[in-house]
GROMACS .gro file of C-alpha atoms in nm:
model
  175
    1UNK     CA    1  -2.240   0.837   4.776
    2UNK     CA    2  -1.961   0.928   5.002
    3UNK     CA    3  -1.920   1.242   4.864
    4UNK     CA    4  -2.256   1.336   4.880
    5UNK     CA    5  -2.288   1.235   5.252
    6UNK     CA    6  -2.008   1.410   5.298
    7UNK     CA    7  -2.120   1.765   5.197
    8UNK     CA    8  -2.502   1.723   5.030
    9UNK     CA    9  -2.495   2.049   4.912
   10UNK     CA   10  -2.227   1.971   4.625
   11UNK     CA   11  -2.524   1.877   4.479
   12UNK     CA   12  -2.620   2.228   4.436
   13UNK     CA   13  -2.252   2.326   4.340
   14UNK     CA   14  -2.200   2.407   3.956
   15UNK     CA   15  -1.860   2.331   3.769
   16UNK     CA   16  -1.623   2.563   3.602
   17UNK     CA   17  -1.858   2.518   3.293
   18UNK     CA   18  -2.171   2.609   3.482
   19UNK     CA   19  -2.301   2.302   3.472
   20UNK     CA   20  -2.467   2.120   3.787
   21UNK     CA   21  -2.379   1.733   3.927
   22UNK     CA   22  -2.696   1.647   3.789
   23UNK     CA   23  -2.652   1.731   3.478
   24UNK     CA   24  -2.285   1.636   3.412
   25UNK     CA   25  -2.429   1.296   3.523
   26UNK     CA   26  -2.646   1.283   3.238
   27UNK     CA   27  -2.483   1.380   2.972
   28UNK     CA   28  -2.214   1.073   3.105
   29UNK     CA   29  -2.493   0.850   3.123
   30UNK     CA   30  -2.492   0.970   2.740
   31UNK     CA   31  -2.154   0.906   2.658
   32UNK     CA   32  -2.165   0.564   2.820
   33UNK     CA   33  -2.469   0.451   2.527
   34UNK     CA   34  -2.296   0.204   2.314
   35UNK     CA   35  -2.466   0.447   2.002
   36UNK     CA   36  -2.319   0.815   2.134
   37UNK     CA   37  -2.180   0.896   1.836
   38UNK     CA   38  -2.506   0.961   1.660
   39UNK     CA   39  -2.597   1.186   1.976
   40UNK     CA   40  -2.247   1.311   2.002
   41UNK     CA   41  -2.252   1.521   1.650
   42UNK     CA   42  -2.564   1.700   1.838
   43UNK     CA   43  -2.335   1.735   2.143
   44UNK     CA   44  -2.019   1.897   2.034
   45UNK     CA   45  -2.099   2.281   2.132
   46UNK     CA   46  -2.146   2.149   2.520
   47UNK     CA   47  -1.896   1.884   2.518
   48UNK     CA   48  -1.693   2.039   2.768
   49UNK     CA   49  -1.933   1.923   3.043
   50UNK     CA   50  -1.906   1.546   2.929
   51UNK     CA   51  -1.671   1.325   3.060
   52UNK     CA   52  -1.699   0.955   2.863
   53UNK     CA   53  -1.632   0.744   3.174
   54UNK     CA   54  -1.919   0.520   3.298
   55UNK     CA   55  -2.193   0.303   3.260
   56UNK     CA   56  -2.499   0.332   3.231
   57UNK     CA   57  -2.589   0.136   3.547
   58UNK     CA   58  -2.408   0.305   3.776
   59UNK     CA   59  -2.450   0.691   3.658
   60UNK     CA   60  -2.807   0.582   3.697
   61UNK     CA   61  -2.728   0.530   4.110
   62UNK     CA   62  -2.546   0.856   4.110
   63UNK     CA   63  -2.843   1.026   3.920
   64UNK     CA   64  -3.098   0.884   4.153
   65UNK     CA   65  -2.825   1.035   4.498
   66UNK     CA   66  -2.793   1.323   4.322
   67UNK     CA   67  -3.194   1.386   4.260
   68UNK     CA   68  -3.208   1.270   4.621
   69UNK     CA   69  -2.954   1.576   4.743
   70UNK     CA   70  -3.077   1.850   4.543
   71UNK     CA   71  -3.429   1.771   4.338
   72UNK     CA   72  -3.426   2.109   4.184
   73UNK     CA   73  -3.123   2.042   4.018
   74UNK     CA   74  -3.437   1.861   3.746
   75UNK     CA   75  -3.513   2.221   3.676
   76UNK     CA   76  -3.159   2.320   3.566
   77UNK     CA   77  -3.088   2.408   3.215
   78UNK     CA   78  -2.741   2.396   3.058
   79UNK     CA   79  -2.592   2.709   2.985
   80UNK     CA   80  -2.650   2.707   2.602
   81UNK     CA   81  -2.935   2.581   2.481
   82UNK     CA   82  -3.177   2.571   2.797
   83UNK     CA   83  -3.115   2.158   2.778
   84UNK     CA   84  -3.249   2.055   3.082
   85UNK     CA   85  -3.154   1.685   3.201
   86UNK     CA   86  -3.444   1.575   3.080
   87UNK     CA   87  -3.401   1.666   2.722
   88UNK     CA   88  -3.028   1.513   2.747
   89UNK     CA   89  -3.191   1.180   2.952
   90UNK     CA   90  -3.441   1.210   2.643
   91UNK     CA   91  -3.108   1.180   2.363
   92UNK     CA   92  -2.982   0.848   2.454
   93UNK     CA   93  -3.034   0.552   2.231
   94UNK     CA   94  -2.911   0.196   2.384
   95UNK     CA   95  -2.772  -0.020   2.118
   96UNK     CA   96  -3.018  -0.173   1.884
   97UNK     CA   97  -2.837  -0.542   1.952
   98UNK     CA   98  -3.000  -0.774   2.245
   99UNK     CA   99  -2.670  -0.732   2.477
  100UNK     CA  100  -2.761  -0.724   2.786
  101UNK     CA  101  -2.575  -0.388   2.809
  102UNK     CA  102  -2.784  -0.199   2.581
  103UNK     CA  103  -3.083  -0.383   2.809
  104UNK     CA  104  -2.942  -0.234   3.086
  105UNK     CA  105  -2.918   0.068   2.963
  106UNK     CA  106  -3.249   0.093   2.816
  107UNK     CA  107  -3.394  -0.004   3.167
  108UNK     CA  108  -3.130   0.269   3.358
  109UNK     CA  109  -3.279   0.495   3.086
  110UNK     CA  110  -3.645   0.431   3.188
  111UNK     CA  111  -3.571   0.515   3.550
  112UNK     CA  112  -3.354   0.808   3.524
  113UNK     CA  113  -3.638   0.988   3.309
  114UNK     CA  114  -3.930   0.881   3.557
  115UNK     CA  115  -3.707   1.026   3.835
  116UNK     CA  116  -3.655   1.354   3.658
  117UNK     CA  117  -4.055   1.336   3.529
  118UNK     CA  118  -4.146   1.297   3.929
  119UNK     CA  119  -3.865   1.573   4.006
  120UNK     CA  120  -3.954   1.830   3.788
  121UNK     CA  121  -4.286   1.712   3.547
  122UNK     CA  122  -4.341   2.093   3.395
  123UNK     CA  123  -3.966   2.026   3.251
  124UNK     CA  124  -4.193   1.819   2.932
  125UNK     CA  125  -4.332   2.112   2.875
  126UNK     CA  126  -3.984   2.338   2.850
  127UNK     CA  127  -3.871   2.373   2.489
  128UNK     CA  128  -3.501   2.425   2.436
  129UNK     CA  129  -3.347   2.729   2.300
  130UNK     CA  130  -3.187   2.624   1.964
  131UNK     CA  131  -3.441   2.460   1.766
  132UNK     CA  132  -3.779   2.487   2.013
  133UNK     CA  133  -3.766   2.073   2.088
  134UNK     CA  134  -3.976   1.963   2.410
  135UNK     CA  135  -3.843   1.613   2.573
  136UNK     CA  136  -4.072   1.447   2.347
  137UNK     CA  137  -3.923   1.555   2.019
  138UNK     CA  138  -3.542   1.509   2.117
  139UNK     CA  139  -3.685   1.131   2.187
  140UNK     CA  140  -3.857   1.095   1.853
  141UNK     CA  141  -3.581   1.247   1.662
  142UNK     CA  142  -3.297   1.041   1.880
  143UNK     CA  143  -3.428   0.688   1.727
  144UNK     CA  144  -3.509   0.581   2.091
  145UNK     CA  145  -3.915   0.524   1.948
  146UNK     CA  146  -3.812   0.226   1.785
  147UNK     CA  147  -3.758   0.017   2.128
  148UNK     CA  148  -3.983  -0.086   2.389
  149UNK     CA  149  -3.785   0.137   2.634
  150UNK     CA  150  -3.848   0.435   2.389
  151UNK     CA  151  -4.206   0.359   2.367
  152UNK     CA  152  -4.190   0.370   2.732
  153UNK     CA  153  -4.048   0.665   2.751
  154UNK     CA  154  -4.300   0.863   2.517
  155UNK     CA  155  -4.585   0.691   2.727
  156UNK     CA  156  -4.403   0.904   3.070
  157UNK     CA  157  -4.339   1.209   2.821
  158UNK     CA  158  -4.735   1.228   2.711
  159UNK     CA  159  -4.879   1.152   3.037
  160UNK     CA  160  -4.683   1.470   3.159
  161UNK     CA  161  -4.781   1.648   2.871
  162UNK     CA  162  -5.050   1.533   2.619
  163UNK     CA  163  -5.017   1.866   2.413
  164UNK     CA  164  -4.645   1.788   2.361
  165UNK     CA  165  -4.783   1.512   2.065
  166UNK     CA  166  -4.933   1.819   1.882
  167UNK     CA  167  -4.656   2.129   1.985
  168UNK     CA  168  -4.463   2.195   1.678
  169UNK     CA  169  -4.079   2.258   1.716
  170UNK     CA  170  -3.927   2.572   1.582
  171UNK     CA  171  -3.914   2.416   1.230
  172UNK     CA  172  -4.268   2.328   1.238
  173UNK     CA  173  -4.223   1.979   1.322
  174UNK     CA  174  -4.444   1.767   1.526
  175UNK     CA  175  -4.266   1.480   1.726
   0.00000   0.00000   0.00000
């Protein structure tokens, strides 16, 4: 927060990896999921923008600062595979157990994707590069459907973009 009232347009400044605030922020929020080791065998060609250091509460605060800052930072893919934050927000799966870590993750979760959804809504709609997956499939495929917060989730996903329940990905794959 300091930082950021500092000199706002950091925001806006990538890393040595090319990678924005926003989205390094993310993928943390990533790491910090008690279960990022079924995401991180999906993550290991863009690991060197992760840093697994925080929780999930708190990289939601920064999220939300940095959204505030710079709100086209939503529209920013990664390098790579044209990941935006979205798709990464859409990867994480809290914990399965009733801690009331993985609950505050899954909650964190929630609000992180409406912010990006309100940021940047066409970004449902943006298939990555590798395998053609919207927002909506990375969800399905992460394991995130089988909670409440998941189901939440798809509900924001859809009523962004109804055709994403019927877009195929680049295997021919619905969500």
């Amino acid at each position: 927060k300091l930082l950021l009232r500092e000199y706002p347009r950091g925001a806006a400044v990538r890393d040595d990896h090319g990678c924005l605030p926003l989205l390094v922020a993310v993928r943390n929020m990533n790491a910090s999921s008690s279960s990022s080791s079924s995401s991180a065998s999906n993550n290991n060609n863009t690991s060197e923008c992760n840093n697994n250091h925080a929780n999930a509460a708190s990289m939601a605060k920064i999220i939300d600062l940095l959204l505030q800052a710079y709100p086209e930072a939503a529209k920013v893919s990664d390098g790579t595979a044209r990941r935006l934050p979205l798709h990464w927000a859409c990867s994480i799966v809290p914990s399965t157990t009733a801690s009331s870590s993985s609950s505050a993750l899954g909650t964190s979760l929630q609000q992180v994707i409406e912010q990006l959804l309100l940021c940047y809504p066409e970004g449902s709609m943006q298939q990555e590069h590798k395998y053609g997956l919207l927002p909506l499939h990375v969800v399905c495929k992460s394991g995130l459907c089988a909670s409440s917060v998941g189901m939440a989730v798809v509900g924001l996903l859809l009523a962004a973009f109804r055709k994403g329940a019927r877009t195929m990905d680049d295997g021919g794959s619905l969500p």
